[in-house]
Coordinates of C-alpha atoms in Angstrom, one line a residue:
M293 CA -48.8 11.0 19.7
A294 CA -51.6 9.0 18.0
P295 CA -51.9 9.3 14.2
P296 CA -54.6 11.7 13.0
I297 CA -58.1 10.2 12.4
P298 CA -59.3 10.6 8.8
F299 CA -61.9 13.4 8.6
Q300 CA -64.8 11.2 7.5
D301 CA -64.1 8.6 10.2
R302 CA -64.0 11.0 13.2
P303 CA -67.7 10.7 14.2
G304 CA -67.6 6.9 14.1
A305 CA -64.3 6.9 15.9
F306 CA -65.8 9.1 18.6
L307 CA -68.8 6.8 19.1
T308 CA -66.5 3.8 19.4
R309 CA -64.1 5.6 21.8
F310 CA -66.9 6.6 24.1
N311 CA -69.1 3.5 23.7
Q312 CA -72.0 5.5 22.3
T313 CA -74.7 4.6 19.7
F314 CA -76.9 7.0 17.9
E315 CA -80.2 6.5 16.1
N316 CA -79.6 9.7 14.2
E317 CA -75.9 9.9 13.5
D318 CA -76.3 13.3 11.9
L319 CA -76.5 14.7 15.4
I320 CA -73.0 13.5 16.4
V321 CA -71.7 14.7 13.0
E322 CA -73.2 18.1 13.8
A323 CA -71.8 18.1 17.3
L324 CA -68.3 17.5 16.1
R325 CA -68.4 19.8 13.1
L326 CA -67.3 23.4 13.4
A327 CA -68.9 26.4 11.7
G328 CA -67.5 27.0 8.2
C329 CA -66.3 23.4 7.8
F330 CA -67.5 22.6 4.3
G331 CA -70.3 25.1 4.6
S332 CA -71.5 23.8 7.9
A333 CA -73.5 26.0 10.4
G334 CA -71.5 24.3 13.1
N335 CA -72.3 23.0 16.5
K336 CA -73.4 26.1 18.5
E337 CA -77.1 25.3 18.5
L338 CA -76.5 21.9 20.0
A339 CA -74.1 23.5 22.5
L340 CA -76.9 25.8 23.8
I341 CA -79.0 22.7 24.5
G342 CA -76.0 20.8 25.9
D343 CA -75.1 23.6 28.3
T344 CA -78.7 23.6 29.6
I345 CA -78.9 19.9 29.9
L346 CA -75.6 19.5 31.8
R347 CA -76.8 22.1 34.3
L348 CA -80.2 20.4 34.6
F349 CA -78.6 17.0 35.0
L350 CA -76.4 18.2 37.8
Q351 CA -79.3 19.9 39.6
V352 CA -81.6 16.8 39.3
E353 CA -78.8 14.5 40.4
G354 CA -77.9 16.8 43.3
R355 CA -81.5 16.8 44.5
A356 CA -81.7 13.0 44.2
R357 CA -78.6 12.8 46.4
G358 CA -80.2 15.0 49.1
M359 CA -77.8 17.9 48.5
N360 CA -78.7 21.4 49.6
R361 CA -79.2 24.3 47.2
G362 CA -75.8 25.8 47.9
S363 CA -74.0 22.5 47.3
I364 CA -75.9 21.9 44.0
D365 CA -75.2 25.4 42.8
A366 CA -71.5 25.0 43.6
M367 CA -71.3 21.7 41.7
V368 CA -73.0 23.2 38.7
Q369 CA -70.7 26.2 38.7
R370 CA -67.6 24.0 39.0
Q371 CA -68.5 21.3 36.5
A372 CA -70.3 23.4 33.8
R373 CA -67.9 26.3 33.5
N374 CA -66.1 26.6 30.2
D375 CA -62.6 26.2 31.6
N376 CA -63.6 22.8 33.1
L377 CA -65.3 21.7 29.9
T378 CA -62.2 22.7 27.9
D379 CA -59.8 20.9 30.2
R380 CA -61.8 17.7 30.3
G381 CA -62.2 17.8 26.5
F382 CA -58.5 18.1 25.9
E383 CA -57.7 15.5 28.6
L384 CA -60.0 13.1 26.9
G385 CA -58.6 13.8 23.4
I386 CA -61.8 15.0 22.0
D387 CA -59.9 17.4 19.7
R388 CA -58.9 14.3 17.6
Y389 CA -62.6 13.8 16.7
I390 CA -63.6 17.4 15.8
Q391 CA -64.2 18.1 12.2
N392 CA -62.7 21.4 11.4
N393 CA -61.4 23.1 8.3
P394 CA -57.6 22.2 8.2
S395 CA -56.9 25.9 7.5
Q396 CA -58.4 26.8 10.9
G397 CA -55.4 25.3 12.7
T398 CA -55.5 23.9 16.2
I399 CA -58.6 23.6 18.3
S400 CA -59.1 26.6 20.6
R401 CA -60.2 26.5 24.2
G402 CA -63.6 28.1 23.3
V403 CA -64.2 25.6 20.5
M404 CA -63.5 22.7 22.8
A405 CA -65.9 23.9 25.5
T406 CA -68.6 24.4 22.8
T407 CA -68.0 21.0 21.3
V408 CA -68.3 19.2 24.7
E409 CA -71.6 21.0 25.3
A410 CA -72.7 20.1 21.7
I411 CA -72.0 16.4 22.3
I412 CA -74.1 16.5 25.4
G413 CA -76.9 18.2 23.5
A414 CA -76.7 15.7 20.7
V415 CA -77.0 12.8 23.1
Y416 CA -80.0 14.4 24.8
L417 CA -81.8 14.8 21.5
D418 CA -80.9 11.4 20.1
K419 CA -82.1 9.7 23.3
N420 CA -85.4 11.6 23.3
G421 CA -84.6 13.6 26.4
E422 CA -83.6 10.7 28.6
L423 CA -81.5 12.1 31.4
A424 CA -80.1 8.7 32.3
A425 CA -78.7 8.3 28.8
V426 CA -77.2 11.8 29.1
G427 CA -75.8 10.8 32.4
Q428 CA -73.6 8.1 30.8
I429 CA -71.8 10.6 28.5
I430 CA -71.5 13.1 31.4
A431 CA -69.9 10.4 33.5
A432 CA -67.6 9.4 30.7
F433 CA -66.5 13.0 30.4
G434 CA -65.9 13.2 34.2
L435 CA -68.5 16.0 34.6
G436 CA -70.9 14.4 37.0
W437 CA -71.2 14.2 40.7
P438 CA -68.4 12.3 42.4
E439 CA -69.3 8.8 43.5

């Protein structure tokens, strides 16, 4: 098991691990910080955006690949469901980067799904709505269309 990452280093370590850069690093800090952690409002607002953007990305990409509506809908339902986001997040070790209050204990499945969505939302906002930039993190998370 890898040693814990110091709290203040987690956002930077996340960016390094996933080869990301941010113009506004406050966005990735917000995406990785849970509600109640040192008075933080948490990442749920970014998660709302990320959920929408993940679905939009999959729909646009499906259309570009010439997929029919049923295939696109099935892919969106499979990739964007919370159980899948949670599984991918834990498989990728994203829980190591989440800034939570130590008294909150381990990262729950719901928190992981919300955090994955929040990260996607943060990338979208930081990259001024560029879906191609969002596609890079979606691919890194294994949430895109298969090649």
